[in-house]
């Protein structure tokens, strides 16, 4: 089997945005225009192809990233098969609770289409996904959607993108008309007016002449576009041509814009309304014109597990096989599906691959090319493709799959810590057995979902990124695994830390006839900055404690981290240093030093002015002006700190930092306070100290 599409004609892209900006609506149009689906599925009707989970259809939100493959010939090539490209598309969630889905998708994508709401412009989650894309250096094009809605202001949206995301955002199209008068777009490269007609906007009419009323405006934005791309191009020939006042051809402009987009210098901005079927075909053209192929993204870097040396893999079918598993999904019919992106080499059905992260061999029994929840079985896939494998036993999110003779470990995906916990118990004895399996399966799928058992009460505690996240988990347990469970009230994931340096010793001596136990260490602890995590160092000199016992001390300290000294919450942002100790020739053992390390660390923490930390959330409330006083007053009463109050058209946008403990049930509160007219979004910001009076209640067990 040979490759159907050369690498330069492959695009691995994601659609990312704030919740309700219209990502799934854009994806549905993409599927329709590319011929994958013959009917447009609407989110508001619960019929979107990409939102295939029951919970997604009921709630009208995307929960899980859906992958699909489609094919597109640019509109300007008028159906010439020679120019057909393969697009591997991932539709990602917009809700902050499912930010991990965006994170892991961006890790394996080559480019992104960022969708903005034409009324709201840049929203909080738009900024979050933008910075996630910056982290993985993903080139992006922007699409300002919903320009037919009342209150849509294109110029204001451009200003907010430039102000908050990238000052070098470059419109390559401008809209003609706004709100209900939105008629089409002017392409600034070709200087033509494009309208969309037919039942589903499938008929593109290119009008050579720009309407007279728009000529000045089009000229202004075209000059601005050429100014920016010429000054950013860092190409002497381009600059000379620009300064000489010569005219750039459309092909030349496309080459320059493509190069600058791939470099991450500029972001082309397109516009339209997906719901009214205007502008989406041109987004597909821009994906092919401006976003990179796997060849443009170049080689990936990884570590050779045998030598710890840095090695690279280029996007080439002849190279040794390497791929990154970016998502595990549970399927009731086929079991576990591992989604992966191939960076080099090819993969054949029935072959064996090496999981270099775990050091295990895996057999590839079936390879599936995906279309949301529909599947196409294939025998072989190639570099640059996204697919899923059935039946991988030990592979989890972030693992590298590779050729056993040429091992490589690719950069792992990092995930945020969960901030909210609830207690969960099965309703019946039959549910008890099933619950363990269901939670384990769901935990394999979602790296931000954690399960633990409280040692004192033997209760099962599940933790996640927010109330909605845990609600969906419990709902999936019931629907997919048939498990009914009682759920407790949400609990905040408090942490403990220290404020000053302290020293202590730990001695574990036990004589019980025969060989005894002897471990003795002196430790020092120091606070680290917020979010820095735990670090262990050794300053031992002269062999006072043999080197082979130091890892045991570190292990003891790490175990002690899980249970703080104030209220039993995990300890974070601490450095522990072993600087002295003693040992016994006969009686010393690893177990004794592990216990001694744990004892010394706990005593150190007690002496180091320990404090309780709580998660602080960034809350953005959007409200009509008449309710602004009520909303700000309410946020202040929740120990919130108001950061800013901005105007967005005729509504107020309030940004505040509020403790998570005070935000449970806020959606009901804000609606009742504002006659249902206000909305809010919330994302984790940082951990901060709990006020003294509240800390006392937490320690006394009055607050959980």
Coordinates of C-alpha atoms in Angstrom, one line a residue, residues 184-460:
X184 CA -20.2 38.6 2.2
X185 CA -16.4 39.3 2.3
X186 CA -13.8 41.3 0.4
X187 CA -10.6 39.3 -0.2
X188 CA -7.8 41.8 0.3
X189 CA -5.3 39.7 -1.8
X190 CA -7.4 39.4 -4.9
X191 CA -9.4 42.6 -4.3
X192 CA -12.6 40.9 -5.1
X193 CA -16.0 40.8 -3.4
X194 CA -17.2 37.2 -2.6
X195 CA -20.8 36.3 -1.8
X196 CA -22.3 32.9 -0.7
X197 CA -25.6 31.6 -1.9
X198 CA -27.5 28.3 -2.4
X199 CA -29.3 26.3 0.3
X200 CA -26.1 25.9 2.3
X201 CA -23.8 28.7 1.1
X202 CA -22.1 26.2 -1.3
X203 CA -22.3 28.6 -4.3
X204 CA -19.4 31.1 -4.2
X205 CA -19.9 34.1 -6.4
X206 CA -16.8 36.1 -7.1
X207 CA -17.7 39.6 -8.1
X208 CA -14.7 41.4 -9.7
X209 CA -15.7 44.8 -8.6
X210 CA -15.7 45.9 -5.0
X211 CA -18.9 47.8 -4.1
X212 CA -18.2 51.6 -4.3
X213 CA -19.1 52.2 -0.7
X214 CA -16.4 49.7 0.4
X215 CA -13.5 50.7 -2.0
X216 CA -11.8 53.2 0.4
X217 CA -12.1 50.8 3.3
X218 CA -10.7 47.8 1.3
X219 CA -7.8 50.0 0.0
X220 CA -6.9 51.0 3.6
X221 CA -6.9 47.5 5.0
X222 CA -5.0 46.1 2.0
X223 CA -2.3 48.8 2.4
X224 CA -2.1 48.0 6.1
X225 CA -1.8 44.2 5.3
X226 CA 1.1 44.8 2.9
X227 CA 2.8 47.2 5.4
X228 CA 2.8 44.6 8.1
X229 CA 3.9 41.6 6.0
X230 CA 6.6 43.6 4.2
X231 CA 8.1 45.0 7.5
X232 CA 8.0 41.6 9.2
X233 CA 9.3 39.6 6.2
X234 CA 13.0 40.1 7.0
X235 CA 13.6 39.6 3.3
X236 CA 15.6 42.3 1.4
X237 CA 14.0 41.6 -2.0
X238 CA 10.5 42.0 -0.5
X239 CA 11.4 45.2 1.3
X240 CA 13.0 46.7 -1.8
X241 CA 9.9 45.9 -3.9
X242 CA 7.7 47.4 -1.2
X243 CA 9.8 50.6 -0.9
X244 CA 9.9 51.0 -4.6
X245 CA 6.1 51.0 -4.6
X246 CA 5.8 47.9 -6.9
X247 CA 2.7 45.8 -6.9
X248 CA 2.8 42.3 -5.3
X249 CA 1.1 39.5 -7.2
X250 CA -1.5 37.3 -5.3
X251 CA 1.0 34.4 -5.5
X252 CA 3.8 36.4 -4.0
X253 CA 1.6 37.7 -1.1
X254 CA 0.5 34.1 -0.3
X255 CA 4.1 32.9 -0.1
X256 CA 5.1 35.7 2.3
X257 CA 1.9 35.3 4.5
X258 CA 2.5 31.5 4.6
X259 CA 6.1 31.9 5.6
X260 CA 5.3 34.5 8.4
X261 CA 2.3 32.4 9.7
X262 CA 4.4 29.3 10.0
X263 CA 7.1 31.3 11.8
X264 CA 4.4 32.4 14.2
X265 CA 5.1 36.1 13.4
X266 CA 1.6 37.0 12.1
X267 CA -1.9 35.5 12.2
X268 CA -4.1 36.0 9.2
X269 CA -7.7 36.9 10.2
X270 CA -10.7 35.8 8.2
X271 CA -14.4 36.4 8.8
X272 CA -17.9 35.1 8.2
X273 CA -20.8 33.4 9.9
X274 CA -20.7 29.6 10.1
X275 CA -24.4 29.2 11.1
X276 CA -25.5 31.1 7.9
X277 CA -22.9 29.2 5.8
X278 CA -20.8 32.2 4.9
X279 CA -17.0 32.2 4.8
X280 CA -16.1 28.6 5.8
X281 CA -14.9 27.5 2.3
X282 CA -12.4 30.4 2.4
X283 CA -11.2 29.2 5.8
X284 CA -10.4 25.8 4.2
X285 CA -8.6 27.6 1.4
X286 CA -6.5 29.5 4.1
X287 CA -5.7 26.2 5.9
X288 CA -4.1 25.0 2.7
X289 CA -2.5 28.3 1.7
X290 CA -1.1 29.4 5.1
X291 CA -0.9 26.5 7.6
X292 CA 2.0 24.1 7.6
X293 CA 2.3 20.6 6.3
X294 CA 4.3 18.1 8.5
X295 CA 7.2 18.9 6.2
X296 CA 7.0 22.6 7.1
X297 CA 7.0 21.8 10.8
X298 CA 10.2 19.8 10.3
X299 CA 11.9 17.3 12.6
X300 CA 10.8 16.5 16.1
X301 CA 13.3 16.2 18.9
X302 CA 13.4 13.4 21.5
X303 CA 15.7 11.6 23.9
X304 CA 17.4 8.2 23.2
X305 CA 16.4 6.2 26.3
X306 CA 19.7 4.2 26.1
X307 CA 22.1 7.1 25.9
X308 CA 20.0 10.0 27.2
X309 CA 21.3 11.9 24.2
X310 CA 19.0 14.2 22.1
X311 CA 18.0 12.7 18.8
X312 CA 15.6 13.9 16.0
X313 CA 13.1 12.3 13.7
X314 CA 12.1 13.9 10.4
X315 CA 8.7 13.5 8.8
X316 CA 9.6 10.8 6.3
X317 CA 8.1 7.4 5.6
X318 CA 11.6 5.9 5.3
X319 CA 12.7 7.0 8.8
X320 CA 12.3 4.6 11.9
X321 CA 8.7 4.7 13.2
X322 CA 7.9 7.2 16.0
X323 CA 4.5 8.3 17.3
X324 CA 2.9 10.0 20.3
X325 CA -0.2 8.7 22.0
X326 CA -2.1 11.8 22.8
X327 CA -5.5 10.4 24.0
X328 CA -7.0 7.1 25.3
X329 CA -10.7 6.6 24.8
X330 CA -12.9 3.8 26.1
X331 CA -15.2 2.3 23.5
X332 CA -18.0 0.0 24.6
X333 CA -17.6 -2.2 21.4
X334 CA -13.8 -2.4 20.8
X335 CA -12.4 -1.6 24.3
X336 CA -9.6 0.9 24.6
X337 CA -8.7 3.1 21.6
X338 CA -5.3 4.9 21.6
X339 CA -5.2 8.0 19.4
X340 CA -1.7 8.8 18.1
X341 CA 0.1 11.0 15.7
X342 CA 2.9 9.5 13.6
X343 CA 6.0 11.8 13.3
X344 CA 8.2 9.4 11.2
X345 CA 8.0 6.1 9.5
X346 CA 5.0 3.9 8.8
X347 CA 2.8 1.6 10.8
X348 CA 1.3 -1.7 9.5
X349 CA -1.6 -3.7 11.0
X350 CA -0.4 -6.8 12.9
X351 CA 3.1 -5.3 13.6
X352 CA 4.7 -4.8 17.0
X353 CA 5.8 -1.4 18.4
X354 CA 7.8 -0.5 21.4
X355 CA 6.4 1.8 24.1
X356 CA 9.7 3.5 25.1
X357 CA 8.1 5.5 28.0
X358 CA 7.0 2.2 29.7
X359 CA 9.7 -0.1 28.2
X360 CA 7.0 -2.5 26.9
X361 CA 6.2 -4.1 23.5
X362 CA 2.7 -3.6 22.1
X363 CA 0.9 -5.4 19.2
X364 CA -1.1 -3.3 16.8
X365 CA -4.1 -5.5 16.1
X366 CA -6.2 -2.9 14.2
X367 CA -5.6 0.6 12.9
X368 CA -8.6 2.9 12.5
X369 CA -8.9 6.2 10.7
X370 CA -11.5 8.2 12.5
X371 CA -14.4 10.3 11.6
X372 CA -15.9 11.5 15.0
X373 CA -17.3 8.1 16.3
X374 CA -17.4 6.5 12.8
X375 CA -14.4 4.4 11.9
X376 CA -12.6 3.2 8.8
X377 CA -10.2 0.3 9.2
X378 CA -6.9 0.6 7.3
X379 CA -3.9 -1.7 6.8
X380 CA -1.2 0.9 6.9
X381 CA -0.7 4.5 7.9
X382 CA 2.2 6.9 7.2
X383 CA 4.2 9.8 8.7
X384 CA 2.1 13.0 9.4
X385 CA -1.2 11.1 9.9
X386 CA -3.5 10.8 13.0
X387 CA -5.1 7.5 13.7
X388 CA -6.2 5.2 16.5
X389 CA -5.0 1.7 17.5
X390 CA -7.2 -0.9 19.2
X391 CA -6.1 -3.1 22.1
X392 CA -2.9 -1.5 23.4
X393 CA -2.5 -2.8 26.9
X394 CA -0.1 -0.5 28.7
X395 CA -0.2 2.7 26.7
X396 CA -1.5 5.9 28.4
X397 CA -1.7 9.6 27.3
X398 CA 1.7 11.1 26.5
X399 CA 3.5 7.7 25.8
X400 CA 5.9 7.4 22.9
X401 CA 5.4 4.5 20.5
X402 CA 8.5 3.7 18.3
X403 CA 10.6 1.1 16.5
X404 CA 12.2 -1.2 19.1
X405 CA 15.6 -1.1 17.3
X406 CA 15.6 2.7 17.2
X407 CA 14.0 3.8 20.5
X408 CA 13.1 7.5 21.2
X409 CA 11.1 9.2 23.9
X410 CA 9.3 12.3 22.6
X411 CA 8.5 15.3 24.8
X412 CA 5.7 14.4 27.3
X413 CA 2.5 16.4 27.7
X414 CA 2.2 18.1 31.1
X415 CA -1.2 18.3 32.8
X416 CA -2.5 20.6 35.5
X417 CA -3.3 19.4 39.0
X418 CA -7.0 18.8 39.8
X419 CA -8.6 21.5 42.1
X420 CA -11.9 20.0 43.2
X421 CA -12.8 16.7 44.8
X422 CA -16.0 14.8 45.7
X423 CA -16.7 11.6 47.7
X424 CA -18.5 8.9 45.7
X425 CA -20.0 5.6 46.8
X426 CA -21.9 2.9 44.9
X427 CA -25.6 2.6 45.6
X428 CA -25.7 -1.3 45.6
X429 CA -23.3 -4.2 46.1
X430 CA -23.4 -4.9 42.4
X431 CA -22.4 -1.3 41.6
X432 CA -19.4 -1.6 43.9
X433 CA -17.6 -4.1 41.7
X434 CA -18.4 -2.2 38.5
X435 CA -17.5 1.2 39.9
X436 CA -13.8 0.3 40.4
X437 CA -13.6 -0.8 36.7
X438 CA -15.5 2.3 35.5
X439 CA -13.3 4.7 37.4
X440 CA -10.1 3.0 36.3
X441 CA -11.2 3.1 32.6
X442 CA -12.2 6.8 32.9
X443 CA -8.9 7.6 34.7
X444 CA -7.0 6.0 31.8
X445 CA -8.8 8.3 29.4
X446 CA -8.4 11.5 31.4
X447 CA -5.0 12.5 33.0
X448 CA -6.7 15.3 35.0
X449 CA -9.1 12.9 36.7
X450 CA -7.7 11.3 39.8
X451 CA -9.0 8.6 42.1
X452 CA -7.9 7.9 45.7
X453 CA -9.1 6.1 48.7
X454 CA -9.2 8.0 52.1
X455 CA -7.3 5.7 54.4
X456 CA -9.2 6.8 57.5
X457 CA -12.7 6.5 56.2
X458 CA -12.1 4.0 53.3
X459 CA -14.2 6.3 51.1
X460 CA -13.4 6.7 47.4

